[in-house]
PDB file of C-alpha atoms and ligand atoms in Angstrom:
ATOM      1  CA  MET A   1      29.410 -50.164 -25.320  1.00  0.00           C
ATOM      2  CA  ALA A   2      26.633 -49.005 -27.653  1.00  0.00           C
ATOM      3  CA  LYS A   3      27.425 -45.674 -29.262  1.00  0.00           C
ATOM      4  CA  ASP A   4      24.558 -43.278 -29.880  1.00  0.00           C
ATOM      5  CA  VAL A   5      23.664 -39.711 -30.802  1.00  0.00           C
ATOM      6  CA  ILE A   6      21.695 -37.686 -28.237  1.00  0.00           C
ATOM      7  CA  ILE A   7      19.793 -34.649 -29.551  1.00  0.00           C
ATOM      8  CA  ALA A   8      19.893 -31.653 -27.161  1.00  0.00           C
ATOM      9  CA  CYS A   9      16.253 -30.486 -27.191  1.00  0.00           C
ATOM     10  CA  ASP A  10      17.035 -26.933 -26.079  1.00  0.00           C
ATOM     11  CA  PHE A  11      13.527 -25.619 -26.688  1.00  0.00           C
ATOM     12  CA  ALA A  12      11.589 -23.120 -24.574  1.00  0.00           C
ATOM     13  CA  ASN A  13       8.347 -25.063 -24.344  1.00  0.00           C
ATOM     14  CA  ALA A  14       6.473 -28.286 -25.060  1.00  0.00           C
ATOM     15  CA  ASP A  15       4.894 -27.071 -28.327  1.00  0.00           C
ATOM     16  CA  GLN A  16       8.268 -26.359 -29.924  1.00  0.00           C
ATOM     17  CA  THR A  17       9.660 -29.655 -28.625  1.00  0.00           C
ATOM     18  CA  PHE A  18       6.824 -31.784 -29.951  1.00  0.00           C
ATOM     19  CA  SER A  19       6.707 -30.073 -33.340  1.00  0.00           C
ATOM     20  CA  PHE A  20      10.414 -30.922 -33.599  1.00  0.00           C
ATOM     21  CA  LEU A  21      10.023 -34.537 -32.432  1.00  0.00           C
ATOM     22  CA  ASP A  22       6.985 -35.051 -34.706  1.00  0.00           C
ATOM     23  CA  ARG A  23       9.309 -34.736 -37.699  1.00  0.00           C
ATOM     24  CA  PHE A  24      10.842 -38.094 -36.793  1.00  0.00           C
ATOM     25  CA  ALA A  25       8.444 -40.611 -38.255  1.00  0.00           C
ATOM     26  CA  GLU A  26      10.803 -43.583 -38.473  1.00  0.00           C
ATOM     27  CA  GLU A  27      13.357 -43.271 -35.686  1.00  0.00           C
ATOM     28  CA  LYS A  28      13.032 -42.475 -31.987  1.00  0.00           C
ATOM     29  CA  PRO A  29      16.142 -40.433 -31.198  1.00  0.00           C
ATOM     30  CA  PHE A  30      17.709 -40.359 -27.724  1.00  0.00           C
ATOM     31  CA  VAL A  31      16.983 -36.811 -26.451  1.00  0.00           C
ATOM     32  CA  LYS A  32      18.507 -34.527 -23.834  1.00  0.00           C
ATOM     33  CA  ILE A  33      16.144 -32.356 -21.778  1.00  0.00           C
ATOM     34  CA  GLY A  34      17.783 -29.499 -19.944  1.00  0.00           C
ATOM     35  CA  MET A  35      16.830 -27.027 -17.247  1.00  0.00           C
ATOM     36  CA  GLU A  36      15.100 -24.553 -19.575  1.00  0.00           C
ATOM     37  CA  LEU A  37      12.496 -27.005 -20.792  1.00  0.00           C
ATOM     38  CA  PHE A  38      12.170 -28.934 -17.530  1.00  0.00           C
ATOM     39  CA  TYR A  39      11.600 -25.814 -15.435  1.00  0.00           C
ATOM     40  CA  ALA A  40       9.127 -24.436 -18.003  1.00  0.00           C
ATOM     41  CA  GLU A  41       7.068 -27.584 -18.392  1.00  0.00           C
ATOM     42  CA  GLY A  42       7.749 -29.730 -15.327  1.00  0.00           C
ATOM     43  CA  PRO A  43       8.019 -33.528 -15.107  1.00  0.00           C
ATOM     44  CA  GLN A  44       5.017 -33.985 -17.411  1.00  0.00           C
ATOM     45  CA  ILE A  45       7.163 -33.266 -20.460  1.00  0.00           C
ATOM     46  CA  VAL A  46       9.517 -36.075 -19.448  1.00  0.00           C
ATOM     47  CA  ARG A  47       6.612 -38.492 -19.062  1.00  0.00           C
ATOM     48  CA  GLU A  48       5.184 -37.505 -22.452  1.00  0.00           C
ATOM     49  CA  ILE A  49       8.485 -37.848 -24.335  1.00  0.00           C
ATOM     50  CA  LYS A  50       9.058 -41.184 -22.626  1.00  0.00           C
ATOM     51  CA  ARG A  51       5.513 -42.290 -23.540  1.00  0.00           C
ATOM     52  CA  ARG A  52       6.375 -41.553 -27.164  1.00  0.00           C
ATOM     53  CA  GLY A  53       9.213 -44.062 -26.924  1.00  0.00           C
ATOM     54  CA  HIS A  54      12.328 -41.882 -26.690  1.00  0.00           C
ATOM     55  CA  ARG A  55      15.222 -42.493 -24.348  1.00  0.00           C
ATOM     56  CA  ILE A  56      15.970 -39.422 -22.214  1.00  0.00           C
ATOM     57  CA  PHE A  57      19.082 -37.840 -20.725  1.00  0.00           C
ATOM     58  CA  LEU A  58      17.711 -35.457 -18.070  1.00  0.00           C
ATOM     59  CA  ASP A  59      20.412 -32.806 -17.773  1.00  0.00           C
ATOM     60  CA  LEU A  60      19.611 -31.060 -14.472  1.00  0.00           C
ATOM     61  CA  LYS A  61      23.139 -31.059 -12.990  1.00  0.00           C
ATOM     62  CA  LEU A  62      22.221 -31.537  -9.327  1.00  0.00           C
ATOM     63  CA  HIS A  63      24.518 -30.076  -6.652  1.00  0.00           C
ATOM     64  CA  ASP A  64      23.422 -29.851  -2.993  1.00  0.00           C
ATOM     65  CA  ILE A  65      24.000 -31.583   0.333  1.00  0.00           C
ATOM     66  CA  PRO A  66      24.009 -35.403   0.059  1.00  0.00           C
ATOM     67  CA  ASN A  67      20.634 -35.932   1.736  1.00  0.00           C
ATOM     68  CA  THR A  68      18.864 -33.457  -0.551  1.00  0.00           C
ATOM     69  CA  VAL A  69      20.456 -34.874  -3.696  1.00  0.00           C
ATOM     70  CA  LYS A  70      19.576 -38.415  -2.607  1.00  0.00           C
ATOM     71  CA  LYS A  71      15.906 -37.497  -2.260  1.00  0.00           C
ATOM     72  CA  ALA A  72      15.849 -35.481  -5.489  1.00  0.00           C
ATOM     73  CA  MET A  73      17.369 -38.457  -7.318  1.00  0.00           C
ATOM     74  CA  ARG A  74      14.662 -40.678  -5.853  1.00  0.00           C
ATOM     75  CA  SER A  75      12.060 -38.396  -7.469  1.00  0.00           C
ATOM     76  CA  LEU A  76      13.926 -38.462 -10.793  1.00  0.00           C
ATOM     77  CA  SER A  77      14.270 -42.239 -10.837  1.00  0.00           C
ATOM     78  CA  ALA A  78      10.465 -42.474 -10.653  1.00  0.00           C
ATOM     79  CA  LEU A  79      10.376 -40.589 -13.981  1.00  0.00           C
ATOM     80  CA  ASP A  80      12.021 -43.572 -15.668  1.00  0.00           C
ATOM     81  CA  VAL A  81      14.668 -41.525 -17.490  1.00  0.00           C
ATOM     82  CA  ASP A  82      17.758 -43.231 -18.925  1.00  0.00           C
ATOM     83  CA  ILE A  83      20.574 -40.871 -17.879  1.00  0.00           C
ATOM     84  CA  VAL A  84      20.718 -38.166 -15.169  1.00  0.00           C
ATOM     85  CA  ASN A  85      23.623 -36.041 -14.003  1.00  0.00           C
ATOM     86  CA  LEU A  86      25.123 -34.012 -11.169  1.00  0.00           C
ATOM     87  CA  HIS A  87      28.182 -31.865 -10.431  1.00  0.00           C
ATOM     88  CA  ALA A  88      31.218 -33.867  -9.331  1.00  0.00           C
ATOM     89  CA  ALA A  89      32.154 -30.777  -7.270  1.00  0.00           C
ATOM     90  CA  GLY A  90      29.482 -31.903  -4.783  1.00  0.00           C
ATOM     91  CA  THR A  91      32.061 -34.480  -3.535  1.00  0.00           C
ATOM     92  CA  ARG A  92      32.074 -38.263  -3.388  1.00  0.00           C
ATOM     93  CA  ALA A  93      29.685 -38.308  -0.421  1.00  0.00           C
ATOM     94  CA  MET A  94      27.106 -36.474  -2.532  1.00  0.00           C
ATOM     95  CA  MET A  95      27.669 -38.740  -5.542  1.00  0.00           C
ATOM     96  CA  GLU A  96      27.301 -41.892  -3.419  1.00  0.00           C
ATOM     97  CA  ALA A  97      24.106 -40.531  -1.871  1.00  0.00           C
ATOM     98  CA  ALA A  98      22.822 -39.727  -5.375  1.00  0.00           C
ATOM     99  CA  LEU A  99      23.366 -43.322  -6.491  1.00  0.00           C
ATOM    100  CA  GLU A 100      21.545 -44.589  -3.429  1.00  0.00           C
ATOM    101  CA  GLY A 101      18.574 -42.327  -4.113  1.00  0.00           C
ATOM    102  CA  LEU A 102      18.479 -43.270  -7.770  1.00  0.00           C
ATOM    103  CA  THR A 103      18.436 -47.038  -7.198  1.00  0.00           C
ATOM    104  CA  ARG A 104      14.910 -48.485  -7.273  1.00  0.00           C
ATOM    105  CA  PRO A 105      13.782 -51.258  -4.903  1.00  0.00           C
ATOM    106  CA  ASP A 106      14.365 -53.832  -7.691  1.00  0.00           C
ATOM    107  CA  GLY A 107      17.999 -52.689  -8.048  1.00  0.00           C
ATOM    108  CA  SER A 108      17.515 -50.979 -11.434  1.00  0.00           C
ATOM    109  CA  ARG A 109      18.432 -47.317 -11.946  1.00  0.00           C
ATOM    110  CA  PRO A 110      19.113 -44.731 -14.658  1.00  0.00           C
ATOM    111  CA  LEU A 111      22.754 -44.191 -15.592  1.00  0.00           C
ATOM    112  CA  LEU A 112      24.361 -41.453 -13.487  1.00  0.00           C
ATOM    113  CA  ILE A 113      27.084 -39.237 -14.949  1.00  0.00           C
ATOM    114  CA  ALA A 114      28.990 -36.264 -13.593  1.00  0.00           C
ATOM    115  CA  VAL A 115      29.843 -32.812 -14.875  1.00  0.00           C
ATOM    116  CA  THR A 116      33.509 -32.209 -13.983  1.00  0.00           C
ATOM    117  CA  GLN A 117      34.258 -28.547 -14.678  1.00  0.00           C
ATOM    118  CA  LEU A 118      31.848 -26.552 -16.819  1.00  0.00           C
ATOM    119  CA  THR A 119      33.472 -25.570 -20.110  1.00  0.00           C
ATOM    120  CA  SER A 120      32.472 -21.982 -19.313  1.00  0.00           C
ATOM    121  CA  THR A 121      34.953 -22.039 -16.392  1.00  0.00           C
ATOM    122  CA  ASP A 122      38.466 -21.191 -17.510  1.00  0.00           C
ATOM    123  CA  GLN A 123      41.824 -21.385 -15.730  1.00  0.00           C
ATOM    124  CA  ALA A 124      41.617 -17.741 -14.593  1.00  0.00           C
ATOM    125  CA  ALA A 125      38.195 -18.198 -12.947  1.00  0.00           C
ATOM    126  CA  LEU A 126      39.346 -21.470 -11.382  1.00  0.00           C
ATOM    127  CA  GLU A 127      42.283 -19.718  -9.727  1.00  0.00           C
ATOM    128  CA  LYS A 128      40.829 -16.306  -8.923  1.00  0.00           C
ATOM    129  CA  GLU A 129      37.260 -17.204  -7.943  1.00  0.00           C
ATOM    130  CA  LEU A 130      37.339 -20.855  -6.888  1.00  0.00           C
ATOM    131  CA  LEU A 131      40.874 -20.666  -5.442  1.00  0.00           C
ATOM    132  CA  ILE A 132      41.887 -23.884  -7.236  1.00  0.00           C
ATOM    133  CA  GLU A 133      45.463 -23.521  -8.421  1.00  0.00           C
ATOM    134  CA  LYS A 134      45.953 -26.777 -10.315  1.00  0.00           C
ATOM    135  CA  PRO A 135      45.801 -26.893 -14.146  1.00  0.00           C
ATOM    136  CA  ILE A 136      42.194 -27.279 -15.283  1.00  0.00           C
ATOM    137  CA  ASP A 137      42.804 -30.577 -17.130  1.00  0.00           C
ATOM    138  CA  ARG A 138      44.181 -32.107 -13.920  1.00  0.00           C
ATOM    139  CA  VAL A 139      41.124 -30.869 -12.041  1.00  0.00           C
ATOM    140  CA  VAL A 140      38.841 -32.427 -14.678  1.00  0.00           C
ATOM    141  CA  MET A 141      40.636 -35.805 -14.412  1.00  0.00           C
ATOM    142  CA  ALA A 142      40.636 -35.735 -10.598  1.00  0.00           C
ATOM    143  CA  TYR A 143      36.873 -35.048 -10.587  1.00  0.00           C
ATOM    144  CA  ALA A 144      36.335 -37.838 -13.135  1.00  0.00           C
ATOM    145  CA  GLU A 145      38.286 -40.238 -10.892  1.00  0.00           C
ATOM    146  CA  ASN A 146      36.188 -39.196  -7.891  1.00  0.00           C
ATOM    147  CA  ALA A 147      33.056 -39.927  -9.911  1.00  0.00           C
ATOM    148  CA  ALA A 148      34.389 -43.361 -10.898  1.00  0.00           C
ATOM    149  CA  ARG A 149      35.339 -44.157  -7.285  1.00  0.00           C
ATOM    150  CA  ALA A 150      31.860 -43.135  -6.143  1.00  0.00           C
ATOM    151  CA  GLY A 151      30.457 -45.733  -8.556  1.00  0.00           C
ATOM    152  CA  LEU A 152      29.096 -43.387 -11.221  1.00  0.00           C
ATOM    153  CA  ASP A 153      28.777 -44.516 -14.823  1.00  0.00           C
ATOM    154  CA  GLY A 154      30.670 -41.729 -16.567  1.00  0.00           C
ATOM    155  CA  VAL A 155      31.187 -38.030 -17.169  1.00  0.00           C
ATOM    156  CA  VAL A 156      30.183 -35.258 -19.528  1.00  0.00           C
ATOM    157  CA  CYS A 157      33.349 -34.078 -21.264  1.00  0.00           C
ATOM    158  CA  SER A 158      34.792 -32.861 -24.545  1.00  0.00           C
ATOM    159  CA  PRO A 159      35.483 -35.558 -27.159  1.00  0.00           C
ATOM    160  CA  LEU A 160      39.065 -34.255 -26.930  1.00  0.00           C
ATOM    161  CA  GLU A 161      39.187 -35.500 -23.310  1.00  0.00           C
ATOM    162  CA  ALA A 162      37.438 -38.844 -23.943  1.00  0.00           C
ATOM    163  CA  GLY A 163      40.651 -40.853 -24.431  1.00  0.00           C
ATOM    164  CA  LYS A 164      42.243 -39.473 -21.282  1.00  0.00           C
ATOM    165  CA  VAL A 165      39.096 -40.144 -19.241  1.00  0.00           C
ATOM    166  CA  HIS A 166      38.985 -43.748 -20.482  1.00  0.00           C
ATOM    167  CA  ALA A 167      42.692 -44.200 -19.736  1.00  0.00           C
ATOM    168  CA  CYS A 168      42.224 -42.895 -16.223  1.00  0.00           C
ATOM    169  CA  CYS A 169      38.798 -44.348 -15.307  1.00  0.00           C
ATOM    170  CA  GLY A 170      38.471 -47.410 -17.552  1.00  0.00           C
ATOM    171  CA  GLU A 171      37.067 -48.157 -20.999  1.00  0.00           C
ATOM    172  CA  ARG A 172      33.613 -48.889 -19.612  1.00  0.00           C
ATOM    173  CA  PHE A 173      33.362 -45.491 -17.910  1.00  0.00           C
ATOM    174  CA  LEU A 174      31.095 -43.491 -20.225  1.00  0.00           C
ATOM    175  CA  THR A 175      32.098 -40.291 -21.983  1.00  0.00           C
ATOM    176  CA  VAL A 176      29.080 -38.225 -23.032  1.00  0.00           C
ATOM    177  CA  THR A 177      30.388 -35.448 -25.220  1.00  0.00           C
ATOM    178  CA  PRO A 178      28.877 -32.163 -26.461  1.00  0.00           C
ATOM    179  CA  GLY A 179      30.760 -29.677 -28.664  1.00  0.00           C
ATOM    180  CA  VAL A 180      30.096 -31.579 -31.897  1.00  0.00           C
ATOM    181  CA  ARG A 181      29.758 -29.902 -35.299  1.00  0.00           C
ATOM    182  CA  PHE A 182      29.684 -31.157 -38.879  1.00  0.00           C
ATOM    183  CA  ALA A 183      33.029 -30.693 -40.635  1.00  0.00           C
ATOM    184  CA  ASP A 184      31.358 -28.223 -43.036  1.00  0.00           C
ATOM    185  CA  GLY A 185      29.041 -26.580 -40.442  1.00  0.00           C
ATOM    186  CA  GLU A 186      28.824 -23.451 -38.245  1.00  0.00           C
ATOM    187  CA  LYS A 187      30.654 -23.569 -34.883  1.00  0.00           C
ATOM    188  CA  GLY A 188      28.312 -21.074 -33.178  1.00  0.00           C
ATOM    189  CA  ASP A 189      29.461 -20.366 -29.589  1.00  0.00           C
ATOM    190  CA  GLN A 190      31.244 -23.736 -29.204  1.00  0.00           C
ATOM    191  CA  LYS A 191      34.990 -23.155 -29.262  1.00  0.00           C
ATOM    192  CA  ARG A 192      36.748 -26.532 -29.271  1.00  0.00           C
ATOM    193  CA  VAL A 193      34.639 -28.639 -31.600  1.00  0.00           C
ATOM    194  CA  THR A 194      35.008 -32.028 -33.243  1.00  0.00           C
ATOM    195  CA  ASN A 195      32.888 -33.640 -35.946  1.00  0.00           C
ATOM    196  CA  PRO A 196      30.967 -36.900 -35.320  1.00  0.00           C
ATOM    197  CA  ALA A 197      33.536 -39.108 -37.089  1.00  0.00           C
ATOM    198  CA  GLU A 198      36.398 -37.575 -35.061  1.00  0.00           C
ATOM    199  CA  ALA A 199      34.391 -38.016 -31.842  1.00  0.00           C
ATOM    200  CA  ARG A 200      34.072 -41.727 -32.661  1.00  0.00           C
ATOM    201  CA  LEU A 201      37.805 -42.041 -33.265  1.00  0.00           C
ATOM    202  CA  LEU A 202      38.548 -40.165 -30.028  1.00  0.00           C
ATOM    203  CA  GLY A 203      36.462 -42.706 -28.091  1.00  0.00           C
ATOM    204  CA  SER A 204      33.246 -40.823 -27.204  1.00  0.00           C
ATOM    205  CA  ASP A 205      30.452 -43.159 -26.158  1.00  0.00           C
ATOM    206  CA  TYR A 206      27.576 -40.740 -26.759  1.00  0.00           C
ATOM    207  CA  ILE A 207      27.671 -37.436 -28.625  1.00  0.00           C
ATOM    208  CA  VAL A 208      25.256 -34.672 -27.610  1.00  0.00           C
ATOM    209  CA  VAL A 209      24.273 -32.593 -30.641  1.00  0.00           C
ATOM    210  CA  GLY A 210      21.955 -29.594 -30.444  1.00  0.00           C
ATOM    211  CA  ARG A 211      21.821 -26.837 -33.056  1.00  0.00           C
ATOM    212  CA  PRO A 212      23.445 -28.744 -35.935  1.00  0.00           C
ATOM    213  CA  VAL A 213      20.281 -30.911 -35.814  1.00  0.00           C
ATOM    214  CA  THR A 214      17.580 -28.692 -34.249  1.00  0.00           C
ATOM    215  CA  GLN A 215      18.343 -25.669 -36.466  1.00  0.00           C
ATOM    216  CA  ALA A 216      19.035 -27.642 -39.654  1.00  0.00           C
ATOM    217  CA  ALA A 217      16.836 -27.060 -42.707  1.00  0.00           C
ATOM    218  CA  ASP A 218      16.128 -30.808 -42.568  1.00  0.00           C
ATOM    219  CA  PRO A 219      16.630 -32.019 -38.962  1.00  0.00           C
ATOM    220  CA  VAL A 220      15.891 -35.654 -39.766  1.00  0.00           C
ATOM    221  CA  GLU A 221      18.520 -35.695 -42.494  1.00  0.00           C
ATOM    222  CA  ALA A 222      21.020 -33.942 -40.163  1.00  0.00           C
ATOM    223  CA  TYR A 223      20.311 -36.470 -37.406  1.00  0.00           C
ATOM    224  CA  ARG A 224      20.815 -39.381 -39.804  1.00  0.00           C
ATOM    225  CA  ARG A 225      24.083 -37.866 -40.968  1.00  0.00           C
ATOM    226  CA  CYS A 226      25.277 -37.649 -37.334  1.00  0.00           C
ATOM    227  CA  VAL A 227      24.348 -41.272 -36.689  1.00  0.00           C
ATOM    228  CA  LYS A 228      26.042 -42.431 -39.868  1.00  0.00           C
ATOM    229  CA  GLU A 229      29.257 -40.503 -39.165  1.00  0.00           C
ATOM    230  CA  PHE A 230      29.388 -41.360 -35.444  1.00  0.00           C
ATOM    231  CA  CYS A 231      28.084 -44.925 -35.332  1.00  0.00           C
ATOM    232  CA  GLY A 232      29.549 -45.932 -38.678  1.00  0.00           C
TER     233      GLY A 232
HETATM  234  O1  C5P B 301      23.658 -26.666 -29.807  1.00  0.00           O
HETATM  235  P1  C5P B 301      24.850 -27.411 -29.285  1.00  0.00           P
HETATM  236  O2  C5P B 301      25.215 -28.628 -30.129  1.00  0.00           O
HETATM  237  O3  C5P B 301      26.029 -26.523 -28.981  1.00  0.00           O
HETATM  238  O4  C5P B 301      24.311 -28.001 -27.895  1.00  0.00           O
HETATM  239  C1  C5P B 301      25.138 -28.705 -26.997  1.00  0.00           C
HETATM  240  C2  C5P B 301      24.373 -29.081 -25.764  1.00  0.00           C
HETATM  241  O5  C5P B 301      25.286 -29.626 -24.827  1.00  0.00           O
HETATM  242  C3  C5P B 301      23.693 -27.904 -25.066  1.00  0.00           C
HETATM  243  O6  C5P B 301      22.494 -28.392 -24.448  1.00  0.00           O
HETATM  244  C4  C5P B 301      24.703 -27.468 -24.038  1.00  0.00           C
HETATM  245  O7  C5P B 301      24.128 -26.865 -22.922  1.00  0.00           O
HETATM  246  C5  C5P B 301      25.323 -28.820 -23.649  1.00  0.00           C
HETATM  247  N1  C5P B 301      26.678 -28.732 -23.079  1.00  0.00           N
HETATM  248  C6  C5P B 301      27.763 -28.163 -23.772  1.00  0.00           C
HETATM  249  N2  C5P B 301      28.995 -28.121 -23.194  1.00  0.00           N
HETATM  250  C7  C5P B 301      29.187 -28.611 -21.964  1.00  0.00           C
HETATM  251  C8  C5P B 301      28.135 -29.192 -21.267  1.00  0.00           C
HETATM  252  C9  C5P B 301      26.882 -29.235 -21.865  1.00  0.00           C
HETATM  253  O8  C5P B 301      27.592 -27.732 -24.905  1.00  0.00           O
HETATM  254  N3  C5P B 301      30.402 -28.599 -21.457  1.00  0.00           N
END
């Protein structure tokens, strides 16, 4: 499985995004576009970044009834993105419908990965608000298994969970992992962090890196450092 670094382009608008991407003269990094940018700029920003030759992880985390998600995925697959995602909490029926919607008439489709439990949800919220009484790591693994059974390609998880996810869902089941910081860098609001070299050792397939690259004095140099440490 090819390992790669995905830059989280958490920018508010197209101007900021393109002035960032314009710095990369030699490489075409894999980028993640999230809700903030997508809702501000619409599908046109996806088309433009794709036209410039980048691969795209469109991080919109769909969660609705199966029929609605199926049709939304059909719209997203027409955008020719490389990875899309949804919430595993939508159940296997929703995930299977999503795969159906995503698959083009020629059988090709973007990779589809699942969010298990958001890292902002802790054990207390799980029990008191969602009425789920199992330990959160068991919930995460059960959701990952549901995603694998539904035919999805992987999950978003912490690099610290990557080994367990592979053990439970197979080595080919992708682990796409945020929460990455340089060993000598700021943690910011991320609590459980690993550096790119550790993420590689822990078995992450893709690392998602935002601020350590986007806010660096020299983003291209920071990106290259990530690639070197993660991909070896
Ligand atoms: O700037 P930073 O490297 O923390 O960015 C990480 C990216 O990964 C952000 O876009 C964030 O929303 C996303 N993410 C995360 N933790 C999760 C899921 C997604 O940090 N559990």
